[in-house]
XYZ file of C-alpha atoms in Angstrom:
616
model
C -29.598 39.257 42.284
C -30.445 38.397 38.756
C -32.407 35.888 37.837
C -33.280 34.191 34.601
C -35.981 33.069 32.746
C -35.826 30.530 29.538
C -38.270 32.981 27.291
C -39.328 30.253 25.172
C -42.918 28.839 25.561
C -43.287 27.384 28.947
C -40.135 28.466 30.035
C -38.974 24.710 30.497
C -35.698 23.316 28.065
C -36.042 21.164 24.946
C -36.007 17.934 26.257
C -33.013 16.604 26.071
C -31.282 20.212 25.899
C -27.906 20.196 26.907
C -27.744 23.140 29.972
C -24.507 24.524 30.525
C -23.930 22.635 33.794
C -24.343 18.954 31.749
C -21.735 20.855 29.367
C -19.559 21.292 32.242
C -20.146 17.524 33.305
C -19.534 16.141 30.558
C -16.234 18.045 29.504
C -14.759 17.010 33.097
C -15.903 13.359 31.927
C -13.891 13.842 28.810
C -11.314 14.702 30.847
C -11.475 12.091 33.656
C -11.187 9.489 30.580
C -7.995 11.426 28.891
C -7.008 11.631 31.514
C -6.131 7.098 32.147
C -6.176 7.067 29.083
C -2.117 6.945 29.030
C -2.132 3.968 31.922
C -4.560 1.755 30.237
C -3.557 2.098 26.423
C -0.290 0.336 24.718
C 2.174 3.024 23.760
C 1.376 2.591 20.380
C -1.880 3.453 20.368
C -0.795 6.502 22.985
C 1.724 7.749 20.175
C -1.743 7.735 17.781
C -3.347 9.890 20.074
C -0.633 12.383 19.678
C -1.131 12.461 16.089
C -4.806 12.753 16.682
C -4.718 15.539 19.186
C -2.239 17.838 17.099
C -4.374 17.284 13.843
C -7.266 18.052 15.612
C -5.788 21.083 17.010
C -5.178 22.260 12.922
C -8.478 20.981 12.490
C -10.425 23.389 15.306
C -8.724 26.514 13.509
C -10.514 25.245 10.039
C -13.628 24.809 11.796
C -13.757 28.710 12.726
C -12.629 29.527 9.399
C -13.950 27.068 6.856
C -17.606 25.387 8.590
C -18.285 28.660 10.540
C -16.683 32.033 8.466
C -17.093 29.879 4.855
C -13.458 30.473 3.574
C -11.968 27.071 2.152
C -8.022 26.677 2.943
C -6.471 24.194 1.659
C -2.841 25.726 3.037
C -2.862 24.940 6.897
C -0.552 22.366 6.833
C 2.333 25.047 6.109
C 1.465 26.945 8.843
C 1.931 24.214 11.087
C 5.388 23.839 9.221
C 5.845 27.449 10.062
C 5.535 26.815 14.078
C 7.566 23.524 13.935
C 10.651 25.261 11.837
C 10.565 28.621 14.072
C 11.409 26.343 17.005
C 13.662 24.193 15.708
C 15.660 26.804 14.108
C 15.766 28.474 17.640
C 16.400 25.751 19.632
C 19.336 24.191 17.764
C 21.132 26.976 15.585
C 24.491 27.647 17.636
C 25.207 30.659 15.285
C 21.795 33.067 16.060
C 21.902 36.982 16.324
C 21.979 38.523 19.724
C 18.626 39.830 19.272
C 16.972 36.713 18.700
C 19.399 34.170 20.441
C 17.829 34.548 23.916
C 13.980 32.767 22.340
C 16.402 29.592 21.693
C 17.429 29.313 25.785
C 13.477 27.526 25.979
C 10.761 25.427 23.688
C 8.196 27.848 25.633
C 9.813 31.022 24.056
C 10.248 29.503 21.172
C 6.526 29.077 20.666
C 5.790 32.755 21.478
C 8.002 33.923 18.624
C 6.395 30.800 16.644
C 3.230 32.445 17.277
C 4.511 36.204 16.646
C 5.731 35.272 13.490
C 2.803 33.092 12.446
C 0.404 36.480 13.368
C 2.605 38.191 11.328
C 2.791 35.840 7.733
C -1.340 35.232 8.257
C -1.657 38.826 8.261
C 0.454 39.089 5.427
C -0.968 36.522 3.484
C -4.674 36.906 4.717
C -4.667 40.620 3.292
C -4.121 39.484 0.074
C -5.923 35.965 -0.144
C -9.301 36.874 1.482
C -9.641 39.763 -1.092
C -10.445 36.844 -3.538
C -14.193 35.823 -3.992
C -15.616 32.005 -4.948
C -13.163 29.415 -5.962
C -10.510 32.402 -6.410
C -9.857 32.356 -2.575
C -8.821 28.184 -2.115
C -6.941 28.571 -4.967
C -4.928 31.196 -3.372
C -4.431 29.127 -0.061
C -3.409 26.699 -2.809
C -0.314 28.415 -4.156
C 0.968 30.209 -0.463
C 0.661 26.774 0.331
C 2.331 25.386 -1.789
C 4.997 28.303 -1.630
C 5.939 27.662 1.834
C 6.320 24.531 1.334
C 8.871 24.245 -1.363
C 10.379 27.461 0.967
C 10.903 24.879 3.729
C 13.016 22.210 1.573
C 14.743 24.921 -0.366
C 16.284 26.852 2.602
C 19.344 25.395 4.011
C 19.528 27.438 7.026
C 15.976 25.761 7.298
C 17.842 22.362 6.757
C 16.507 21.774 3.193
C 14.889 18.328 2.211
C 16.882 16.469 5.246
C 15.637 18.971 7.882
C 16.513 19.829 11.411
C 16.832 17.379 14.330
C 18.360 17.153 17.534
C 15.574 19.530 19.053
C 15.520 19.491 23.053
C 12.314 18.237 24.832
C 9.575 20.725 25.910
C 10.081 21.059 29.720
C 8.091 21.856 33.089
C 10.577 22.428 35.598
C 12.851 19.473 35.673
C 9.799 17.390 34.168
C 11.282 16.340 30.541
C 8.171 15.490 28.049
C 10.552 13.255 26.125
C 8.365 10.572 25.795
C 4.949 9.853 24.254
C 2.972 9.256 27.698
C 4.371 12.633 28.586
C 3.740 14.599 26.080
C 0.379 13.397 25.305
C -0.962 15.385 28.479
C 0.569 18.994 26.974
C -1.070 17.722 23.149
C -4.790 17.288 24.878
C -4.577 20.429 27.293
C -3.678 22.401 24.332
C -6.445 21.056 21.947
C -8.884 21.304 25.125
C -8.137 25.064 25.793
C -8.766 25.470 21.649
C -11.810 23.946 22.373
C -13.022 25.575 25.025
C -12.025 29.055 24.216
C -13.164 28.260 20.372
C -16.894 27.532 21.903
C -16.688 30.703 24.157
C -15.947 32.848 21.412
C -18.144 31.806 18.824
C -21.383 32.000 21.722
C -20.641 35.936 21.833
C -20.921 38.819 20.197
C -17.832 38.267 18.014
C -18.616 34.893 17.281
C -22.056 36.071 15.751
C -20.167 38.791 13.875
C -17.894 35.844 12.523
C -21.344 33.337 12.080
C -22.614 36.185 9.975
C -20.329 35.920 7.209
C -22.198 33.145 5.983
C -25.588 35.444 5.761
C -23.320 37.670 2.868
C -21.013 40.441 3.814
C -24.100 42.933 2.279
C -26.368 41.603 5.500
C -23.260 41.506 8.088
C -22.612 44.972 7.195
C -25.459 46.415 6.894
C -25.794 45.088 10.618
C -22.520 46.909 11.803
C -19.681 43.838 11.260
C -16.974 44.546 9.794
C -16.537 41.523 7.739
C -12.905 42.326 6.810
C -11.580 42.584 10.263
C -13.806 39.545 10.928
C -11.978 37.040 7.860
C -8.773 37.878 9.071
C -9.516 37.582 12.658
C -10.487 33.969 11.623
C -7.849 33.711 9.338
C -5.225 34.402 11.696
C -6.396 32.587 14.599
C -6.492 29.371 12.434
C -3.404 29.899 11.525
C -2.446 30.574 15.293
C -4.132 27.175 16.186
C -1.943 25.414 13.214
C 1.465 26.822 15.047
C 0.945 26.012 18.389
C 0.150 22.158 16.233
C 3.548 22.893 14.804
C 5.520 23.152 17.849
C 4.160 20.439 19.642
C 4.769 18.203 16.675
C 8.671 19.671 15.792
C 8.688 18.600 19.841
C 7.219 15.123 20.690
C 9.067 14.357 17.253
C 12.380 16.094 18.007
C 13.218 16.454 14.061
C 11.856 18.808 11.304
C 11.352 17.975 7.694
C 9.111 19.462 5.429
C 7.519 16.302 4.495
C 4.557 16.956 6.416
C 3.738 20.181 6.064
C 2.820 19.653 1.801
C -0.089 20.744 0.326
C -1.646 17.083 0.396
C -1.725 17.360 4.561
C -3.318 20.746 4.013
C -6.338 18.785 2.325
C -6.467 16.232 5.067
C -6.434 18.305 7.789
C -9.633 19.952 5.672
C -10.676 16.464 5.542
C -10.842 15.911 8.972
C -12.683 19.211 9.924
C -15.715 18.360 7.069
C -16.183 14.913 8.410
C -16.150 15.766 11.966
C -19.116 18.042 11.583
C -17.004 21.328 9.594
C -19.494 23.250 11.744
C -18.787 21.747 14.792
C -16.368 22.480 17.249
C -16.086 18.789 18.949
C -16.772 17.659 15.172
C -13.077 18.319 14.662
C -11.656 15.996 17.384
C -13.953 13.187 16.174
C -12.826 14.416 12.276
C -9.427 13.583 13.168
C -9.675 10.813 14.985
C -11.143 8.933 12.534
C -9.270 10.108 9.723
C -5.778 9.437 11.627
C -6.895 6.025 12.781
C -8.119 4.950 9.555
C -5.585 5.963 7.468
C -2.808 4.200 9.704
C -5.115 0.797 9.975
C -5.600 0.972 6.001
C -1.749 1.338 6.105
C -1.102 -1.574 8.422
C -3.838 -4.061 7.408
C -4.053 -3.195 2.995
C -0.616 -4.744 2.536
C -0.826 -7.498 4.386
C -3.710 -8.282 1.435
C -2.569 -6.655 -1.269
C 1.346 -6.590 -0.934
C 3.186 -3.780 -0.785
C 3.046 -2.578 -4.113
C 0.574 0.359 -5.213
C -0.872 2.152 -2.860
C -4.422 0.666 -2.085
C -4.779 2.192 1.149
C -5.460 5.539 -0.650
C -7.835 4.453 -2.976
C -9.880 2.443 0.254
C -9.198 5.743 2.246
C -11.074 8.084 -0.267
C -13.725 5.710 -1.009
C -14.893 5.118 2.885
C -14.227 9.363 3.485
C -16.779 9.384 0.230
C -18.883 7.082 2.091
C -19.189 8.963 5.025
C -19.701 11.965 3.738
C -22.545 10.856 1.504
C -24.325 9.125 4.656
C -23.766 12.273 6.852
C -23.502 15.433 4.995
C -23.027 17.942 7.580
C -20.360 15.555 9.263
C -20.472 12.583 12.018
C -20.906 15.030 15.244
C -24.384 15.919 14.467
C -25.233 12.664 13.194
C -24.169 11.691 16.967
C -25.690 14.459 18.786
C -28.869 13.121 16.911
C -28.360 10.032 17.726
C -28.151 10.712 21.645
C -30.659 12.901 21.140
C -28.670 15.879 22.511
C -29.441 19.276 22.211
C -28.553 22.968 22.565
C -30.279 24.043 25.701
C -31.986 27.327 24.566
C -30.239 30.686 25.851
C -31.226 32.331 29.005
C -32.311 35.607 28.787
C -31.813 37.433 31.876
C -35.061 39.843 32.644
C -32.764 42.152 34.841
C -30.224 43.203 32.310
C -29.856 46.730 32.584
C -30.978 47.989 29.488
C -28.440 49.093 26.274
C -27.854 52.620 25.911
C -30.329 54.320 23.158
C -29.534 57.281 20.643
C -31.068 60.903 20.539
C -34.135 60.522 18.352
C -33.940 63.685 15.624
C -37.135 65.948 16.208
C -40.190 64.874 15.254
C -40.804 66.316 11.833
C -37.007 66.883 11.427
C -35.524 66.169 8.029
C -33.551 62.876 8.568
C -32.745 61.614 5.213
C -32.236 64.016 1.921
C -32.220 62.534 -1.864
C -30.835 64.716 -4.015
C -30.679 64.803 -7.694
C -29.108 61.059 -7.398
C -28.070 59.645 -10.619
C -27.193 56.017 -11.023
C -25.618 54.306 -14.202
C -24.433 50.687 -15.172
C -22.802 51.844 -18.285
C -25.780 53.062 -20.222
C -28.568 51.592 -18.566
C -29.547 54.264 -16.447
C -31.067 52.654 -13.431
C -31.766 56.220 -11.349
C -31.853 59.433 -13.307
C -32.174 62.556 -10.897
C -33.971 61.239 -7.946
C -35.315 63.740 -5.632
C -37.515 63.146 -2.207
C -36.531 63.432 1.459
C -37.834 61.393 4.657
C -38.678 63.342 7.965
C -38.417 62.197 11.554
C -41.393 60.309 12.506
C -43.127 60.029 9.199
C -43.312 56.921 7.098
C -42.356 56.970 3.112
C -43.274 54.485 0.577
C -41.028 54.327 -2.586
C -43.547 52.626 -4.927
C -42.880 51.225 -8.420
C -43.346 48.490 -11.298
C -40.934 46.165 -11.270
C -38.026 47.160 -12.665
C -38.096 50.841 -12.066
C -34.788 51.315 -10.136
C -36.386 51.091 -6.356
C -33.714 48.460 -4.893
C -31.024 50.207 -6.164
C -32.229 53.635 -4.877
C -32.422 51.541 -1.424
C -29.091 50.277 -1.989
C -27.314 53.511 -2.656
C -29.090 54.827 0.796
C -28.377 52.414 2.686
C -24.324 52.356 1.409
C -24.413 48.768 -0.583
C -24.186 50.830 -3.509
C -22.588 54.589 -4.940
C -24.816 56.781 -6.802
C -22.841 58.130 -10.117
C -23.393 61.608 -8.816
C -25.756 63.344 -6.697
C -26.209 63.814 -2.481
C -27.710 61.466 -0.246
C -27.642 63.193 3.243
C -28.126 61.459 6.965
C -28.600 62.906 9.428
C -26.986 65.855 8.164
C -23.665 63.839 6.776
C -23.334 63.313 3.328
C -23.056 59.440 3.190
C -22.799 58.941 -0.823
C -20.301 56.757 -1.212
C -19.502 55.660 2.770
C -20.131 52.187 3.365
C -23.031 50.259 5.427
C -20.565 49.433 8.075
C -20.732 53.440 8.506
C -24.204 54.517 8.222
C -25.054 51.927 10.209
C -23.458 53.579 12.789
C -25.546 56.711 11.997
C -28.840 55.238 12.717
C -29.769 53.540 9.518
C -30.798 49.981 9.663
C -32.943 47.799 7.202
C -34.749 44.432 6.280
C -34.180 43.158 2.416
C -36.446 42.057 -0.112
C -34.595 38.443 -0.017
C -34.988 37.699 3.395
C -31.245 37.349 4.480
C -31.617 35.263 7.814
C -29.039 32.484 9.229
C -31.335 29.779 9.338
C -29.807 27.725 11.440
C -29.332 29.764 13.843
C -31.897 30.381 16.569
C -34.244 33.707 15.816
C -32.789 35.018 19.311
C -29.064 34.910 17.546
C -30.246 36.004 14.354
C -31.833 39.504 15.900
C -29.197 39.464 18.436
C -26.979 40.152 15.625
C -28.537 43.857 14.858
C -27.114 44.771 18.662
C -23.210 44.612 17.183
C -22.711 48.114 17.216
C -24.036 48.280 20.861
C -21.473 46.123 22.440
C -17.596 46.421 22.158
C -16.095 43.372 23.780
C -13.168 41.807 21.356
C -12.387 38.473 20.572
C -10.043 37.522 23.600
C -12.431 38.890 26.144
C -14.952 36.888 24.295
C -12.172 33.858 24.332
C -11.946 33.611 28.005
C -15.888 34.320 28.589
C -14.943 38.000 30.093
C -17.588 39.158 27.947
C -20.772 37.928 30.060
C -22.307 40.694 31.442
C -22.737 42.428 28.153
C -23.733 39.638 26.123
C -26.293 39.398 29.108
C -27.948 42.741 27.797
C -27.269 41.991 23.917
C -29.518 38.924 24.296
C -31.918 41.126 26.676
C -31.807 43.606 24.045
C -32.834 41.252 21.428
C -35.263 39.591 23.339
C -37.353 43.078 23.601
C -37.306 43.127 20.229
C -38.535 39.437 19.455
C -41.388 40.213 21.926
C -41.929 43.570 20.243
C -42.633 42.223 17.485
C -44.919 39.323 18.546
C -42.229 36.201 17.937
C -41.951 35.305 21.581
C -42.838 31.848 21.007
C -40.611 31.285 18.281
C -37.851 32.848 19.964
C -35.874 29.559 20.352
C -36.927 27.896 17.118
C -33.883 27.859 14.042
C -35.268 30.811 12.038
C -34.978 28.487 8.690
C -37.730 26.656 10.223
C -40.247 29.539 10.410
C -42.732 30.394 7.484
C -41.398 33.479 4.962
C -43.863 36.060 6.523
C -42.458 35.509 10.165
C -38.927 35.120 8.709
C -39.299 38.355 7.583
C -40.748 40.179 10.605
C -37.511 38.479 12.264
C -35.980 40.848 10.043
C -37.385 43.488 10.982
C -36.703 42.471 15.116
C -32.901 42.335 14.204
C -33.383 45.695 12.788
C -34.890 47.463 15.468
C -32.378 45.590 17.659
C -29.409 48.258 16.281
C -31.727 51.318 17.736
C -32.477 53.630 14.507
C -34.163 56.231 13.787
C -34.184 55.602 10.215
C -35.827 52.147 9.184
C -35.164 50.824 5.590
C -37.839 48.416 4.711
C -38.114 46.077 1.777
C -41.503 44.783 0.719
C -41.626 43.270 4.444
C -45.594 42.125 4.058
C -44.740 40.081 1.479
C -46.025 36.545 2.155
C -47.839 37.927 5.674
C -51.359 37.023 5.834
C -54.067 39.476 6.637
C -53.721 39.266 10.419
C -50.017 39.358 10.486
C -50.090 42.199 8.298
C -52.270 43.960 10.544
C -49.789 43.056 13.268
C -47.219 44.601 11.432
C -49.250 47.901 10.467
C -49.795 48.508 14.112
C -46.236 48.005 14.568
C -45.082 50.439 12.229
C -47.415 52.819 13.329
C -45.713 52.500 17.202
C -42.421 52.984 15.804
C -43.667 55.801 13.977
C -45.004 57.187 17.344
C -41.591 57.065 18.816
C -40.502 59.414 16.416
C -38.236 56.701 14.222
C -38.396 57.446 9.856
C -39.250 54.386 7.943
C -38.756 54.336 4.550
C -40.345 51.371 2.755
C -40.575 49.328 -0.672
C -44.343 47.488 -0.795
C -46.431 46.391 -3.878
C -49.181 45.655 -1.578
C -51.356 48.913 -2.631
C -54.028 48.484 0.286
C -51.347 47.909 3.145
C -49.545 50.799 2.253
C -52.620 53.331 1.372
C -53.398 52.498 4.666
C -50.268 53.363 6.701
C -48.134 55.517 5.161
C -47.887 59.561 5.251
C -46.680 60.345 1.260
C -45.466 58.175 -1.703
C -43.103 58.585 -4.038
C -43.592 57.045 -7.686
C -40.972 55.634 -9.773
C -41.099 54.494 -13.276
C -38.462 53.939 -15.173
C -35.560 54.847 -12.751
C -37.251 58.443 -12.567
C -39.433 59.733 -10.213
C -43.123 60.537 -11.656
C -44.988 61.547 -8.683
C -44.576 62.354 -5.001
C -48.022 63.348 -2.737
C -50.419 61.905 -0.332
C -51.755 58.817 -0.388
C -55.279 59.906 -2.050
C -53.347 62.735 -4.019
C -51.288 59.227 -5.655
C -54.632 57.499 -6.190
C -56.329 59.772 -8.384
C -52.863 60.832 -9.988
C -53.212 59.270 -13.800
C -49.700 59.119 -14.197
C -49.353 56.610 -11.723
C -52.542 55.107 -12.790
C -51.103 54.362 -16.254
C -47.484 53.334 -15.040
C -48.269 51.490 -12.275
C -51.731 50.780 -11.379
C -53.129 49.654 -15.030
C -54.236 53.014 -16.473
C -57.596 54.712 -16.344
C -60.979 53.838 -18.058
C-alpha cells in the first residue's frame, strides 16, 4: 500500500491549504447551491445565469490559452458562432445531403459534428495564427475573427443578417429543455465538467508542458515540450470549449444570428477571463458573472437616469472593468482566495513510487560530445570561427572566456537553440547540427541557462518536475479525466529525488520566484538532472552562490561526475572552476586560444593576457 508523505518541512500543510478532499467538499457545495438555485431564483435572474454559464464556458477555454499558454485571442466569439450555426443548419435545413442529413435527426449529433468541424477550422486557423510572435498573433485572431463573422451574415444558406430560427429543443428522452429552468441544469454541468477536467489537466504532465510556455519556448524545449503541439493543443481545445458554448446558446435561444458572435463579444469574453483571475480556472466563472450581471444592470438602471439616448452604460461599464482591474491586477479570484485565506495544499509526493526508467550511461571516458571545426556567422560578425574540443563521459569541461567571446552561442548551437554556419557537432555519435532541442533532448542533453529561466510562480517541485517530460507519455485526455495518476505519481517522485539531491528539500513547496538567485539557479540544475542525462550543459550556475553553497554545488558536480554523466560548463568564477574541473578550453574572440589542464591554463600567457589581465 502506498503511502504519502507532504516532503515539505514538517511534513504538515500550509495552514489554511486547501487538500484535495476540502476541494472535493467544496465543489459538491457548489453544486448543492446550483443545484436550488432554479427553485429559489425569479426566472429572470435564472435566464442570467444561462448567459453567465455559457460565457463562462468561452471564458474557461481563454483561461488555458490566454492566462495559462500566454496567446491573446481576441476571436472566440466566432467560434462559438461556429457551434451555434453547425446545429442550426442541421437541425432545420429540409434540403441536406444524404451524407450529412442523418447529424440533423438530434441536437446531440449535431454538437459532435459542431465539435468535428470546430477541431477542424482551429487546426486550420491555429497553424497559421500561432506562427505569429508579440502583438502579430492577436492581431491575427483579430482578422479570422472578424472573417467569420462577416462569413456568418454573408451566407444565405447560413441565413445571412436575419439568421436561422425555428431550432428544436435539446432533448433527454422525452425530457424537452425548452425552457430556461431546464436548460440551465445542461449550461452548469457542461461548464462544471470544463472545469473540472480543465483543473485535471493543467495539474499533470501536459498541463506543465502547456504552463511552460510562459518560461519561453527556448526553456520548454530544451526540457523536451514540444511547444507547437502544445499552442495548438490549447488553441483547439479553447476553441472546442467556445462550440460546445455555441450549441447550447443556438439551443436555449432556438434562433441564430450573427449578432453575437462579432469581434466586440470576442473582447468581452477576454474581458471576463482577465478579471476573473486570467490564470485561474474558477476565475473565469466569477469573470463572467460579473461582467454579464453588470453589463445588463448598467443596461437596465443607466437609462432610467440618463434617458435612452447615447449609450452611457458603456462608458460606466469600461470605467468600473478599469477599476477593477487596477485594484486587482491578476483578477478578483485570487484577490478572494486571499481574502479567505485559501491555499494550494502542497503536492504529495508518494515515497513508494516505483522509480522512472534511467538511460545507458556511455563508458566512462567515452567520447560523448564532438566540436568540430564549428563556424558561426551573423552576417559578418563572426561569433565562432573553427571551434574545435570534445567532452568525454564522466569528465567535466569548462568553456572559459571574456565576455563577449562567442561562449553562449557555442552553448546554444550544442544544445540545438541555435545552427552553426558549417561545421559538426556530434552526440552521442549523431550528428545533431541543425536538429532542434526538442531532439537532443531526447538524446541525453539537458542544461541550466545563464538567465535563470524558472516559472516563478510555480512551486520548485513543478518547476523541476518539468525536466521529467520526456519520461512520461500520458496525453491530454488521459490527463483530462485524471487517468494519468500513477505516472504523475513517479514524475513528482522523480523530481522530488532531485530537489533533495540537490539540497532544496525545504524549499520544495515554496513558489521558486520567491527563492534567492543562487538557489533559483541550483533549481535549475534539479530540473535538469530530473530529464536523466548524461551530458549536462551548465551556464555560469555559481553565479550569485555564496561560498558554502558553492561548495555544495562542487561536491555535487563531482557526484554526478562519479556516475559517469559529462558536464560541460560556462563559469567566470576562476577559483570554483580551477578547483573542479578536468581541462579548459579558452575562447577569445569567437576562437579558441587554448585547451589543457587546469595548471597547464594558469601558467598559459595567452590566456593570461586575454582573459586573466596579462602577465607582469
Amino acid at each position: 500500500m502506498n503511502t504519502h508523505v507532504q516532503t515539505s518541512v514538517g511534513s504538515a500543510p500550509q495552514q489554511g491549504a486547501a487538500s484535495p478532499m476540502k476541494n472535493v467538499l467544496r465543489l459538491l457545495a457548489v453544486v448543492a447551491v446550483l443545484a436550488v438555485l432554479p427553485a429559489v431564483l425569479p426566472p429572470y435572474y435564472v435566464t442570467l445565469l444561462n448567459y453567465i454559464g455559457i460565457s463562462a464556458l468561452v471564458a474557461v477555454g481563454l483561461v488555458l490559452l490566454t492566462g495559462v499558454g500566454g496567446l491573446t485571442s481576441f476571436g472566440q466569439a466566432a467560434f462559438v458562432g461556429v457551434g451555434a450555426y453547425t446545429t442550426a443548419v442541421l437541425t432545420t435545413s429540409t434540403s441536406l445531403p444524404g451524407w450529412i442529413a442523418w447529424a440533423g435527426a438530434s441536437p446531440w449529433l449535431t454538437l459532435g459534428v459542431g465539435l468535428v468541424i470546430t477541431g477542424l477550422i482551429a487546426l486550420l486557423l491555429g497553424s497559421l495564427t500561432l506562427r505569429l510572435s508579440g502583438h502579430y498573433l492577436p492581431l491575427g485572431t483579430i482578422a479570422w475573427g472578424i472573417s467569420l463573422y462577416f462569413l456568418f451574415g454573408t451566407l444565405d444558406f447560413l441565413g445571412a443578417q436575419s439568421g436561422i430560427s425555428g431550432l428544436p429543443p435539446i432533448r433527454i428522452g422525452s425530457w424537452a429543455l425548452d425552457e430556461g429552468p431546464e436548460i440551465y441544469y445542461l449550461i452548469w454541468a457542461f461548464l462544471l465538467a470544463a472545469v473540472v477536467t480543465t483543473q485535471n489537466l493543467l495539474d499533470s504532465r501536459e498541463g506543465r508542458a502547456i504552463r511552460a510556455l510562459k518560461g519561453g519556448v527556448v526553456m520548454a524545449e530544451a526540457m523536451g515540450v514540444d511547444t507547437s503541439r502544445s499552442r495548438i493543443v490549447i488553441f483547439v481545445i479553447a476553441a472546442l470549449h467556445a462550440a460546445a458554448a455555441g450549441w447550447l446558446y443556438a439551443h436555449m435561444q432556438r434562433l441564430v444570428n450573427p449578432s453575437p458572435f462579432g469581434l466586440h463579444h470576442g473582447i468581452e469574453y477576454l474581458f471576463m477571463a482577465v478579471v476573473g483571475g486570467a490564470g485561474y480556472v474558477w476565475g473565469a466563472v466569477v469573470g463572467a458573472g460579473l461582467v454579464t450581471l453588470l453589463n445588463q444592470w448598467l443596461q437596465d438602471f443607466l437609462p432610467r437616469v440618463f434617458g435612452h439616448s447615447g449609450n452611457f452604460e458603456i462608458i460606466i461599464f469600461g470605467m468600473l472593468l478599469l477599476l477593477i482591474l487596477h485594484r486587482a491586477r491578476e483578477g478578483l479570484w485570487p484577490a478572494v482566495l486571499r481574502v479567505l485565506r485559501v491555499k494550494a495544499a502542497p503536492k504529495a509526493v508518494s515515497d513508494s513510487a516505483a522509480a522512472l526508467p534511467r538511460r545507458t550511461m556511455p563508458t566512462r571516458g567515452e567520447t560523448i560530445l564532438e566540436v568540430k571545426d564549428v563556424t558561426r556567422r551573423f552576417g559578418g560578425l563572426v561569433a565562432n570561427n573553427n571551434m574545435n574540443f570534445s567532452v568525454k563521459a564522466g569528465e567535466i569541461l569548462a568553456l572559459i572566456g571574456p565576455n563577449g567571446a562567442g561562449k553562449s552561442t557555442m552553448f546554444n548551437q550544442i544544445s540545438g537553440v541555435d545552427t552553426p554556419t558549417s561545421g559538426e557537432i556530434i552526440f552521442t555519435g549523431k550528428a545533431v547540427a541543425g536538429h532542434d532541442s526538442r531532439e537532443i533532448a531526447r538524446l541525453g542533453m539537458s542544461r541550466s541557462f545563464q538567465h535563470v529561466r524558472l516559472l516563478p510562480r510555480m512551486s520548485v517541485l513543478e518547476n523541476v518536475a518539468i525536466g521529467t517530460h520526456l519520461r512520461g507519455s500520458t496525453g491530454v485526455f488521459p490527463a483530462a479525466w485524471r487517468l494519468d495518476r500513477k505516472e504523475e505519481e513517479r514524475l513528482l517522485a522523480e523530481a522530488a529525488r532531485q530537489i533533495r539531491r540537490v539540497g532544496l528539500e525545504a524549499h520544495m513547496h515554496d513558489e521558486a520566484g520567491s527563492l534567492a538567485l543562487g538557489q533559483q539557479r541550483i533549481v535549475e540544475i534539479a530540473r535538469a538532472l530530473a530529464a536523466d542525462p548524461c551530458l549536462l550543459l551548465l551556464d555560469e550556475p555559481a553565479a550569485g552562490l555564496r561560498f558554502k553553497e558553492k561548495e555544495a554545488l562542487g561536491e555535487l558536480l563531482k557526484k554526478l561526475k562519479a556516475e559517469g554523466v559529462a558536464i560541460l560548463l560556462v563559469e567566470h568564477d576562476m577559483d570554483f572552476v580551477m578547483g573542479l574541473v578536468d581541462r579548459i578550453v579558452v575562447m577569445e574572440f569567437g576562437e579558441k586560444i587554448a585547451e589543457g589542464l587546469p595548471e597547464e591554463i594558469q601558467q598559459n600567457e595567452r590566456v593570461l593576457a586575454a582573459y586573466l589581465g596579462g602577465v607582469e
